[in-house]
């Protein structure tokens, strides 16, 4: 359970910062922190979190869903974990929607590079990245 709890907490933080970035963008605000925001991020242990394409890899998706199954099996509704999973699934479309909007839907002849796509160059980590899942 310890590994599930730790990985689900990190997955929740990733989904949370992505949701906040989407809300900020929707209301015309910038998610990037001001000096005051930096202090808040530090106090909330969010310093290392930045909006992105969501979590992937071999652990987070598997562990979130496994803990959801454990909870359900024992008669507990995992509402937060369900929301974390739903936000992560939806987040995979955000980058594509932004690129499509920027290029007016025409990707012909274009090559797109995404900086920071993976933090671990292991082939299985890359293969299970949110953009490819």
mmCIF file of N, CA and C in Angstrom:
data_model
loop_
_atom_site.group_PDB
_atom_site.id
_atom_site.type_symbol
_atom_site.label_atom_id
_atom_site.label_comp_id
_atom_site.label_asym_id
_atom_site.label_seq_id
_atom_site.Cartn_x
_atom_site.Cartn_y
_atom_site.Cartn_z
ATOM 1 N N UNK A 1 0.817 -1.205 0.000
ATOM 2 C CA UNK A 1 0.000 0.000 0.000
ATOM 3 C C UNK A 1 0.858 1.265 0.000
ATOM 4 N N UNK A 2 2.022 1.213 0.625
ATOM 5 C CA UNK A 2 2.863 2.411 0.723
ATOM 6 C C UNK A 2 3.226 2.939 -0.656
ATOM 7 N N UNK A 3 3.626 2.050 -1.559
ATOM 8 C CA UNK A 3 3.990 2.471 -2.919
ATOM 9 C C UNK A 3 2.781 3.048 -3.644
ATOM 10 N N UNK A 4 1.632 2.401 -3.504
ATOM 11 C CA UNK A 4 0.411 2.923 -4.126
ATOM 12 C C UNK A 4 0.095 4.325 -3.622
ATOM 13 N N UNK A 5 0.158 4.507 -2.319
ATOM 14 C CA UNK A 5 -0.170 5.814 -1.734
ATOM 15 C C UNK A 5 0.807 6.875 -2.236
ATOM 16 N N UNK A 6 2.096 6.578 -2.217
ATOM 17 C CA UNK A 6 3.101 7.548 -2.659
ATOM 18 C C UNK A 6 2.910 7.907 -4.132
ATOM 19 N N UNK A 7 2.737 6.907 -4.992
ATOM 20 C CA UNK A 7 2.571 7.174 -6.421
ATOM 21 C C UNK A 7 1.254 7.875 -6.719
ATOM 22 N N UNK A 8 0.209 7.518 -6.013
ATOM 23 C CA UNK A 8 -1.085 8.183 -6.226
ATOM 24 C C UNK A 8 -1.042 9.637 -5.774
ATOM 25 N N UNK A 9 -0.297 9.928 -4.711
ATOM 26 C CA UNK A 9 -0.153 11.312 -4.262
ATOM 27 C C UNK A 9 0.567 12.138 -5.324
ATOM 28 N N UNK A 10 1.644 11.613 -5.884
ATOM 29 C CA UNK A 10 2.354 12.338 -6.940
ATOM 30 C C UNK A 10 1.486 12.484 -8.188
ATOM 31 N N UNK A 11 0.765 11.448 -8.552
ATOM 32 C CA UNK A 11 -0.136 11.527 -9.709
ATOM 33 C C UNK A 11 -1.207 12.589 -9.468
ATOM 34 N N UNK A 12 -1.716 12.657 -8.225
ATOM 35 C CA UNK A 12 -2.727 13.661 -7.892
ATOM 36 C C UNK A 12 -2.146 15.069 -8.037
ATOM 37 N N UNK A 13 -0.908 15.280 -7.595
ATOM 38 C CA UNK A 13 -0.282 16.598 -7.712
ATOM 39 C C UNK A 13 -0.114 16.993 -9.180
ATOM 40 N N UNK A 14 0.260 16.033 -10.010
ATOM 41 C CA UNK A 14 0.418 16.317 -11.437
ATOM 42 C C UNK A 14 -0.925 16.676 -12.064
ATOM 43 N N UNK A 15 -1.949 15.899 -11.767
ATOM 44 C CA UNK A 15 -3.280 16.211 -12.300
ATOM 45 C C UNK A 15 -3.779 17.550 -11.765
ATOM 46 N N UNK A 16 -3.488 17.827 -10.496
ATOM 47 C CA UNK A 16 -3.920 19.089 -9.891
ATOM 48 C C UNK A 16 -3.302 20.292 -10.602
ATOM 49 N N UNK A 17 -1.979 20.280 -10.810
ATOM 50 C CA UNK A 17 -1.334 21.427 -11.434
ATOM 51 C C UNK A 17 -1.798 21.587 -12.885
ATOM 52 N N UNK A 18 -2.071 20.480 -13.574
ATOM 53 C CA UNK A 18 -2.599 20.573 -14.934
ATOM 54 C C UNK A 18 -4.002 21.162 -14.940
ATOM 55 N N UNK A 19 -4.835 20.748 -13.999
ATOM 56 C CA UNK A 19 -6.196 21.295 -13.900
ATOM 57 C C UNK A 19 -6.148 22.791 -13.597
ATOM 58 N N UNK A 20 -5.268 23.196 -12.681
ATOM 59 C CA UNK A 20 -5.142 24.613 -12.337
ATOM 60 C C UNK A 20 -4.653 25.419 -13.535
ATOM 61 N N UNK A 21 -3.709 24.870 -14.296
ATOM 62 C CA UNK A 21 -3.218 25.556 -15.493
ATOM 63 C C UNK A 21 -4.336 25.728 -16.516
ATOM 64 N N UNK A 22 -5.157 24.701 -16.685
ATOM 65 C CA UNK A 22 -6.274 24.795 -17.626
ATOM 66 C C UNK A 22 -7.290 25.841 -17.176
ATOM 67 N N UNK A 23 -7.565 25.888 -15.866
ATOM 68 C CA UNK A 23 -8.490 26.899 -15.341
ATOM 69 C C UNK A 23 -7.892 28.289 -15.528
ATOM 70 N N UNK A 24 -6.617 28.449 -15.178
ATOM 71 C CA UNK A 24 -5.966 29.758 -15.344
ATOM 72 C C UNK A 24 -6.036 30.219 -16.795
ATOM 73 N N UNK A 25 -5.712 29.320 -17.701
ATOM 74 C CA UNK A 25 -5.769 29.683 -19.120
ATOM 75 C C UNK A 25 -7.184 30.062 -19.532
ATOM 76 N N UNK A 26 -8.145 29.328 -19.018
ATOM 77 C CA UNK A 26 -9.547 29.608 -19.353
ATOM 78 C C UNK A 26 -10.021 30.976 -18.902
ATOM 79 N N UNK A 27 -9.479 31.470 -17.787
ATOM 80 C CA UNK A 27 -9.903 32.789 -17.275
ATOM 81 C C UNK A 27 -8.908 33.891 -17.625
ATOM 82 N N UNK A 28 -7.877 33.543 -18.424
ATOM 83 C CA UNK A 28 -6.919 34.546 -18.870
ATOM 84 C C UNK A 28 -5.801 34.822 -17.876
ATOM 85 N N UNK A 29 -5.597 33.944 -16.922
ATOM 86 C CA UNK A 29 -4.518 34.112 -15.948
ATOM 87 C C UNK A 29 -3.319 33.263 -16.356
ATOM 88 N N UNK A 30 -2.173 33.537 -15.766
ATOM 89 C CA UNK A 30 -0.948 32.803 -16.052
ATOM 90 C C UNK A 30 -0.624 31.910 -14.871
ATOM 91 N N UNK A 31 -0.427 30.632 -15.109
ATOM 92 C CA UNK A 31 -0.104 29.686 -14.046
ATOM 93 C C UNK A 31 1.306 29.891 -13.527
ATOM 94 N N UNK A 32 2.195 30.504 -14.332
ATOM 95 C CA UNK A 32 3.571 30.713 -13.888
ATOM 96 C C UNK A 32 3.579 31.615 -12.667
ATOM 97 N N UNK A 33 4.319 31.222 -11.644
ATOM 98 C CA UNK A 33 4.250 31.936 -10.369
ATOM 99 C C UNK A 33 4.948 33.284 -10.360
ATOM 100 N N UNK A 34 4.349 34.206 -9.629
ATOM 101 C CA UNK A 34 4.977 35.482 -9.322
ATOM 102 C C UNK A 34 5.906 35.243 -8.137
ATOM 103 N N UNK A 35 6.675 36.241 -7.693
ATOM 104 C CA UNK A 35 7.498 36.035 -6.487
ATOM 105 C C UNK A 35 6.659 35.582 -5.289
ATOM 106 N N UNK A 36 5.478 36.130 -5.120
ATOM 107 C CA UNK A 36 4.593 35.702 -4.027
ATOM 108 C C UNK A 36 4.152 34.253 -4.267
ATOM 109 N N UNK A 37 3.874 33.933 -5.497
ATOM 110 C CA UNK A 37 3.476 32.574 -5.829
ATOM 111 C C UNK A 37 4.578 31.569 -5.554
ATOM 112 N N UNK A 38 5.829 31.986 -5.749
ATOM 113 C CA UNK A 38 6.952 31.091 -5.447
ATOM 114 C C UNK A 38 6.953 30.683 -3.987
ATOM 115 N N UNK A 39 6.647 31.633 -3.094
ATOM 116 C CA UNK A 39 6.592 31.298 -1.673
ATOM 117 C C UNK A 39 5.454 30.317 -1.408
ATOM 118 N N UNK A 40 4.326 30.514 -2.051
ATOM 119 C CA UNK A 40 3.197 29.600 -1.872
ATOM 120 C C UNK A 40 3.533 28.220 -2.419
ATOM 121 N N UNK A 41 4.172 28.179 -3.573
ATOM 122 C CA UNK A 41 4.552 26.898 -4.166
ATOM 123 C C UNK A 41 5.504 26.153 -3.244
ATOM 124 N N UNK A 42 6.435 26.887 -2.649
ATOM 125 C CA UNK A 42 7.393 26.269 -1.735
ATOM 126 C C UNK A 42 6.683 25.703 -0.510
ATOM 127 N N UNK A 43 5.776 26.474 0.054
ATOM 128 C CA UNK A 43 5.057 26.031 1.253
ATOM 129 C C UNK A 43 4.191 24.813 0.965
ATOM 130 N N UNK A 44 3.678 24.712 -0.244
ATOM 131 C CA UNK A 44 2.808 23.602 -0.620
ATOM 132 C C UNK A 44 3.557 22.474 -1.317
ATOM 133 N N UNK A 45 4.864 22.574 -1.357
ATOM 134 C CA UNK A 45 5.699 21.551 -1.990
ATOM 135 C C UNK A 45 5.348 21.367 -3.473
ATOM 136 N N UNK A 46 5.048 22.473 -4.132
ATOM 137 C CA UNK A 46 4.714 22.418 -5.555
ATOM 138 C C UNK A 46 5.835 22.985 -6.433
ATOM 139 N N UNK A 47 6.993 23.259 -5.836
ATOM 140 C CA UNK A 47 8.078 23.905 -6.570
ATOM 141 C C UNK A 47 8.459 23.169 -7.844
ATOM 142 N N UNK A 48 8.436 21.868 -7.816
ATOM 143 C CA UNK A 48 8.915 21.094 -8.957
ATOM 144 C C UNK A 48 7.805 20.762 -9.946
ATOM 145 N N UNK A 49 6.589 21.175 -9.664
ATOM 146 C CA UNK A 49 5.471 20.829 -10.540
ATOM 147 C C UNK A 49 5.195 21.934 -11.547
ATOM 148 N N UNK A 50 5.092 21.541 -12.788
ATOM 149 C CA UNK A 50 4.746 22.462 -13.851
ATOM 150 C C UNK A 50 3.704 21.782 -14.728
ATOM 151 N N UNK A 51 2.818 22.550 -15.316
ATOM 152 C CA UNK A 51 1.800 21.944 -16.188
ATOM 153 C C UNK A 51 2.461 21.211 -17.347
ATOM 154 N N UNK A 52 1.816 20.157 -17.795
ATOM 155 C CA UNK A 52 2.364 19.380 -18.904
ATOM 156 C C UNK A 52 1.305 18.487 -19.508
ATOM 157 N N UNK A 53 1.763 17.408 -20.113
ATOM 158 C CA UNK A 53 0.861 16.508 -20.830
ATOM 159 C C UNK A 53 0.288 15.424 -19.924
ATOM 160 N N UNK A 54 0.579 15.495 -18.642
ATOM 161 C CA UNK A 54 0.059 14.489 -17.717
ATOM 162 C C UNK A 54 1.128 13.485 -17.359
ATOM 163 N N UNK A 55 0.761 12.552 -16.518
ATOM 164 C CA UNK A 55 1.721 11.532 -16.105
ATOM 165 C C UNK A 55 1.568 10.292 -16.963
ATOM 166 N N UNK A 56 2.631 9.539 -17.021
ATOM 167 C CA UNK A 56 2.631 8.291 -17.780
ATOM 168 C C UNK A 56 3.608 7.341 -17.130
ATOM 169 N N UNK A 57 4.362 6.653 -17.933
ATOM 170 C CA UNK A 57 5.335 5.717 -17.401
ATOM 171 C C UNK A 57 4.708 4.385 -17.049
ATOM 172 N N UNK A 58 5.485 3.578 -16.376
ATOM 173 C CA UNK A 58 5.015 2.236 -16.070
ATOM 174 C C UNK A 58 4.367 2.135 -14.699
ATOM 175 N N UNK A 59 4.493 3.158 -13.853
ATOM 176 C CA UNK A 59 3.977 3.044 -12.477
ATOM 177 C C UNK A 59 2.708 3.847 -12.198
ATOM 178 N N UNK A 60 2.727 5.140 -12.480
ATOM 179 C CA UNK A 60 1.609 5.982 -12.043
ATOM 180 C C UNK A 60 0.250 5.511 -12.565
ATOM 181 N N UNK A 61 0.085 5.333 -13.875
ATOM 182 C CA UNK A 61 -1.240 4.905 -14.350
ATOM 183 C C UNK A 61 -1.658 3.564 -13.746
ATOM 184 N N UNK A 62 -0.724 2.622 -13.707
ATOM 185 C CA UNK A 62 -1.010 1.291 -13.166
ATOM 186 C C UNK A 62 -1.373 1.376 -11.688
ATOM 187 N N UNK A 63 -0.611 2.145 -10.922
ATOM 188 C CA UNK A 63 -0.842 2.220 -9.484
ATOM 189 C C UNK A 63 -2.130 2.961 -9.136
ATOM 190 N N UNK A 64 -2.435 4.026 -9.872
ATOM 191 C CA UNK A 64 -3.692 4.746 -9.622
ATOM 192 C C UNK A 64 -4.870 3.810 -9.861
ATOM 193 N N UNK A 65 -4.846 3.107 -10.980
ATOM 194 C CA UNK A 65 -5.967 2.204 -11.292
ATOM 195 C C UNK A 65 -6.013 1.002 -10.353
ATOM 196 N N UNK A 66 -4.851 0.513 -9.946
ATOM 197 C CA UNK A 66 -4.826 -0.621 -9.010
ATOM 198 C C UNK A 66 -5.426 -0.218 -7.659
ATOM 199 N N UNK A 67 -5.069 0.961 -7.165
ATOM 200 C CA UNK A 67 -5.626 1.394 -5.889
ATOM 201 C C UNK A 67 -7.119 1.683 -6.011
ATOM 202 N N UNK A 68 -7.542 2.148 -7.173
ATOM 203 C CA UNK A 68 -8.983 2.319 -7.409
ATOM 204 C C UNK A 68 -9.687 0.959 -7.305
ATOM 205 N N UNK A 69 -9.090 -0.058 -7.893
ATOM 206 C CA UNK A 69 -9.669 -1.403 -7.841
ATOM 207 C C UNK A 69 -9.705 -1.946 -6.415
ATOM 208 N N UNK A 70 -8.621 -1.719 -5.670
ATOM 209 C CA UNK A 70 -8.574 -2.169 -4.277
ATOM 210 C C UNK A 70 -9.685 -1.502 -3.474
ATOM 211 N N UNK A 71 -9.823 -0.198 -3.648
ATOM 212 C CA UNK A 71 -10.856 0.544 -2.915
ATOM 213 C C UNK A 71 -12.241 0.015 -3.265
ATOM 214 N N UNK A 72 -12.513 -0.112 -4.542
ATOM 215 C CA UNK A 72 -13.828 -0.575 -4.996
ATOM 216 C C UNK A 72 -14.129 -1.977 -4.479
ATOM 217 N N UNK A 73 -13.141 -2.845 -4.518
ATOM 218 C CA UNK A 73 -13.294 -4.209 -4.019
ATOM 219 C C UNK A 73 -13.696 -4.229 -2.542
ATOM 220 N N UNK A 74 -13.218 -3.233 -1.811
ATOM 221 C CA UNK A 74 -13.509 -3.164 -0.376
ATOM 222 C C UNK A 74 -14.640 -2.193 -0.047
ATOM 223 N N UNK A 75 -15.443 -1.859 -1.044
ATOM 224 C CA UNK A 75 -16.640 -1.049 -0.816
ATOM 225 C C UNK A 75 -16.397 0.433 -0.626
ATOM 226 N N UNK A 76 -15.231 0.917 -1.042
ATOM 227 C CA UNK A 76 -14.911 2.339 -0.915
ATOM 228 C C UNK A 76 -14.903 2.962 -2.313
ATOM 229 N N UNK A 77 -15.584 4.083 -2.480
ATOM 230 C CA UNK A 77 -15.589 4.776 -3.767
ATOM 231 C C UNK A 77 -14.380 5.706 -3.819
ATOM 232 N N UNK A 78 -13.448 5.461 -4.737
ATOM 233 C CA UNK A 78 -12.220 6.259 -4.811
ATOM 234 C C UNK A 78 -12.420 7.541 -5.633
ATOM 235 N N UNK A 79 -13.219 8.459 -5.133
ATOM 236 C CA UNK A 79 -13.597 9.656 -5.902
ATOM 237 C C UNK A 79 -12.404 10.497 -6.336
ATOM 238 N N UNK A 80 -11.466 10.720 -5.444
ATOM 239 C CA UNK A 80 -10.305 11.542 -5.823
ATOM 240 C C UNK A 80 -9.470 10.820 -6.870
ATOM 241 N N UNK A 81 -9.246 9.532 -6.692
ATOM 242 C CA UNK A 81 -8.453 8.789 -7.673
ATOM 243 C C UNK A 81 -9.157 8.741 -9.028
ATOM 244 N N UNK A 82 -10.470 8.623 -9.030
ATOM 245 C CA UNK A 82 -11.215 8.666 -10.292
ATOM 246 C C UNK A 82 -11.010 9.999 -10.989
ATOM 247 N N UNK A 83 -11.068 11.082 -10.218
ATOM 248 C CA UNK A 83 -10.859 12.416 -10.792
ATOM 249 C C UNK A 83 -9.429 12.577 -11.307
ATOM 250 N N UNK A 84 -8.455 12.072 -10.554
ATOM 251 C CA UNK A 84 -7.048 12.138 -10.968
ATOM 252 C C UNK A 84 -6.883 11.431 -12.315
ATOM 253 N N UNK A 85 -7.435 10.252 -12.434
ATOM 254 C CA UNK A 85 -7.335 9.474 -13.671
ATOM 255 C C UNK A 85 -8.042 10.190 -14.823
ATOM 256 N N UNK A 86 -9.232 10.722 -14.574
ATOM 257 C CA UNK A 86 -9.977 11.429 -15.625
ATOM 258 C C UNK A 86 -9.246 12.671 -16.105
ATOM 259 N N UNK A 87 -8.694 13.456 -15.168
ATOM 260 C CA UNK A 87 -7.942 14.658 -15.541
ATOM 261 C C UNK A 87 -6.728 14.265 -16.377
ATOM 262 N N UNK A 88 -6.038 13.215 -15.971
ATOM 263 C CA UNK A 88 -4.853 12.790 -16.705
ATOM 264 C C UNK A 88 -5.196 12.332 -18.121
ATOM 265 N N UNK A 89 -6.270 11.594 -18.259
ATOM 266 C CA UNK A 89 -6.697 11.138 -19.596
ATOM 267 C C UNK A 89 -7.028 12.337 -20.481
ATOM 268 N N UNK A 90 -7.777 13.295 -19.932
ATOM 269 C CA UNK A 90 -8.165 14.478 -20.706
ATOM 270 C C UNK A 90 -6.961 15.347 -21.058
ATOM 271 N N UNK A 91 -5.975 15.388 -20.166
ATOM 272 C CA UNK A 91 -4.805 16.246 -20.374
ATOM 273 C C UNK A 91 -4.008 15.838 -21.598
ATOM 274 N N UNK A 92 -4.084 14.585 -21.981
ATOM 275 C CA UNK A 92 -3.350 14.118 -23.152
ATOM 276 C C UNK A 92 -3.775 14.849 -24.421
ATOM 277 N N UNK A 93 -4.996 15.341 -24.434
ATOM 278 C CA UNK A 93 -5.517 16.031 -25.619
ATOM 279 C C UNK A 93 -5.165 17.512 -25.650
ATOM 280 N N UNK A 94 -4.799 18.087 -24.515
ATOM 281 C CA UNK A 94 -4.588 19.535 -24.427
ATOM 282 C C UNK A 94 -3.473 20.004 -25.348
ATOM 283 N N UNK A 95 -2.311 19.345 -25.313
ATOM 284 C CA UNK A 95 -1.197 19.755 -26.162
ATOM 285 C C UNK A 95 -1.582 19.661 -27.637
ATOM 286 N N UNK A 96 -2.203 18.569 -28.017
ATOM 287 C CA UNK A 96 -2.613 18.406 -29.414
ATOM 288 C C UNK A 96 -3.605 19.500 -29.816
ATOM 289 N N UNK A 97 -4.559 19.815 -28.958
ATOM 290 C CA UNK A 97 -5.534 20.872 -29.264
ATOM 291 C C UNK A 97 -4.843 22.220 -29.452
ATOM 292 N N UNK A 98 -3.867 22.507 -28.601
ATOM 293 C CA UNK A 98 -3.147 23.776 -28.722
ATOM 294 C C UNK A 98 -2.339 23.833 -30.011
ATOM 295 N N UNK A 99 -1.659 22.744 -30.340
ATOM 296 C CA UNK A 99 -0.891 22.707 -31.590
ATOM 297 C C UNK A 99 -1.813 22.812 -32.797
ATOM 298 N N UNK A 100 -2.914 22.095 -32.751
ATOM 299 C CA UNK A 100 -3.873 22.135 -33.852
ATOM 300 C C UNK A 100 -4.424 23.544 -34.045
ATOM 301 N N UNK A 101 -4.698 24.193 -32.940
ATOM 302 C CA UNK A 101 -5.209 25.568 -33.004
ATOM 303 C C UNK A 101 -4.137 26.502 -33.580
ATOM 304 N N UNK A 102 -2.906 26.340 -33.125
ATOM 305 C CA UNK A 102 -1.801 27.191 -33.584
ATOM 306 C C UNK A 102 -1.559 27.042 -35.083
ATOM 307 N N UNK A 103 -1.614 25.798 -35.569
ATOM 308 C CA UNK A 103 -1.344 25.539 -36.982
ATOM 309 C C UNK A 103 -2.625 25.455 -37.815
ATOM 310 N N UNK A 104 -3.731 25.891 -37.266
ATOM 311 C CA UNK A 104 -5.031 25.876 -37.952
ATOM 312 C C UNK A 104 -5.362 24.485 -38.483
ATOM 313 N N UNK A 105 -4.967 23.454 -37.736
ATOM 314 C CA UNK A 105 -5.303 22.086 -38.094
ATOM 315 C C UNK A 105 -4.469 21.492 -39.209
ATOM 316 N N UNK A 106 -3.509 22.264 -39.751
ATOM 317 C CA UNK A 106 -2.706 21.774 -40.871
ATOM 318 C C UNK A 106 -1.305 21.396 -40.375
ATOM 319 N N UNK A 107 -1.076 20.100 -40.216
ATOM 320 C CA UNK A 107 0.218 19.612 -39.766
ATOM 321 C C UNK A 107 1.075 19.109 -40.925
ATOM 322 N N UNK A 108 0.597 19.243 -42.149
ATOM 323 C CA UNK A 108 1.333 18.696 -43.287
ATOM 324 C C UNK A 108 2.708 19.355 -43.402
ATOM 325 N N UNK A 109 3.730 18.511 -43.534
ATOM 326 C CA UNK A 109 5.098 18.980 -43.695
ATOM 327 C C UNK A 109 5.730 19.545 -42.432
ATOM 328 N N UNK A 110 5.077 19.407 -41.298
ATOM 329 C CA UNK A 110 5.603 19.968 -40.045
ATOM 330 C C UNK A 110 6.208 18.877 -39.172
ATOM 331 N N UNK A 111 7.261 19.256 -38.482
ATOM 332 C CA UNK A 111 7.863 18.396 -37.471
ATOM 333 C C UNK A 111 7.733 19.145 -36.152
ATOM 334 N N UNK A 112 7.275 18.459 -35.146
ATOM 335 C CA UNK A 112 7.070 19.086 -33.843
ATOM 336 C C UNK A 112 7.939 18.389 -32.809
ATOM 337 N N UNK A 113 8.714 19.171 -32.081
ATOM 338 C CA UNK A 113 9.533 18.636 -30.985
ATOM 339 C C UNK A 113 8.951 19.164 -29.675
ATOM 340 N N UNK A 114 8.937 18.310 -28.668
ATOM 341 C CA UNK A 114 8.412 18.706 -27.367
ATOM 342 C C UNK A 114 9.523 18.560 -26.350
ATOM 343 N N UNK A 115 9.935 19.668 -25.769
ATOM 344 C CA UNK A 115 11.009 19.667 -24.777
ATOM 345 C C UNK A 115 10.485 19.090 -23.468
ATOM 346 N N UNK A 116 11.300 18.237 -22.828
ATOM 347 C CA UNK A 116 10.930 17.704 -21.525
ATOM 348 C C UNK A 116 9.887 16.619 -21.577
ATOM 349 N N UNK A 117 9.803 15.913 -22.678
ATOM 350 C CA UNK A 117 8.780 14.890 -22.846
ATOM 351 C C UNK A 117 8.938 13.746 -21.862
ATOM 352 N N UNK A 118 10.168 13.351 -21.577
ATOM 353 C CA UNK A 118 10.408 12.279 -20.613
ATOM 354 C C UNK A 118 11.564 12.677 -19.704
ATOM 355 N N UNK A 119 11.549 12.143 -18.501
ATOM 356 C CA UNK A 119 12.648 12.405 -17.580
ATOM 357 C C UNK A 119 13.568 11.202 -17.463
ATOM 358 N N UNK A 120 13.196 10.104 -18.087
ATOM 359 C CA UNK A 120 13.991 8.881 -18.023
ATOM 360 C C UNK A 120 14.037 8.323 -19.442
ATOM 361 N N UNK A 121 15.207 8.103 -19.945
ATOM 362 C CA UNK A 121 15.333 7.671 -21.336
ATOM 363 C C UNK A 121 15.185 6.176 -21.543
ATOM 364 N N UNK A 122 14.765 5.460 -20.514
ATOM 365 C CA UNK A 122 14.533 4.029 -20.685
ATOM 366 C C UNK A 122 13.440 3.829 -21.737
ATOM 367 N N UNK A 123 13.643 2.918 -22.671
ATOM 368 C CA UNK A 123 12.669 2.725 -23.752
ATOM 369 C C UNK A 123 11.243 2.480 -23.268
ATOM 370 N N UNK A 124 11.062 1.703 -22.208
ATOM 371 C CA UNK A 124 9.705 1.420 -21.737
ATOM 372 C C UNK A 124 9.046 2.656 -21.144
ATOM 373 N N UNK A 125 9.839 3.538 -20.518
ATOM 374 C CA UNK A 125 9.293 4.778 -19.976
ATOM 375 C C UNK A 125 8.795 5.649 -21.114
ATOM 376 N N UNK A 126 9.600 5.768 -22.166
ATOM 377 C CA UNK A 126 9.205 6.581 -23.308
ATOM 378 C C UNK A 126 7.979 5.981 -23.992
ATOM 379 N N UNK A 127 7.958 4.668 -24.114
ATOM 380 C CA UNK A 127 6.835 4.003 -24.797
ATOM 381 C C UNK A 127 5.533 4.202 -24.039
ATOM 382 N N UNK A 128 5.597 4.397 -22.728
ATOM 383 C CA UNK A 128 4.385 4.556 -21.936
ATOM 384 C C UNK A 128 4.121 6.012 -21.567
ATOM 385 N N UNK A 129 4.783 6.936 -22.264
ATOM 386 C CA UNK A 129 4.559 8.342 -21.997
ATOM 387 C C UNK A 129 3.132 8.716 -22.395
ATOM 388 N N UNK A 130 2.520 9.681 -21.692
ATOM 389 C CA UNK A 130 1.129 10.023 -21.961
ATOM 390 C C UNK A 130 0.821 10.358 -23.412
ATOM 391 N N UNK A 131 1.758 10.954 -24.124
ATOM 392 C CA UNK A 131 1.467 11.294 -25.519
ATOM 393 C C UNK A 131 1.359 10.073 -26.420
ATOM 394 N N UNK A 132 1.959 8.977 -25.989
ATOM 395 C CA UNK A 132 1.932 7.778 -26.818
ATOM 396 C C UNK A 132 0.908 6.767 -26.357
ATOM 397 N N UNK A 133 0.378 6.949 -25.155
ATOM 398 C CA UNK A 133 -0.575 5.966 -24.597
ATOM 399 C C UNK A 133 -1.961 6.155 -25.172
#
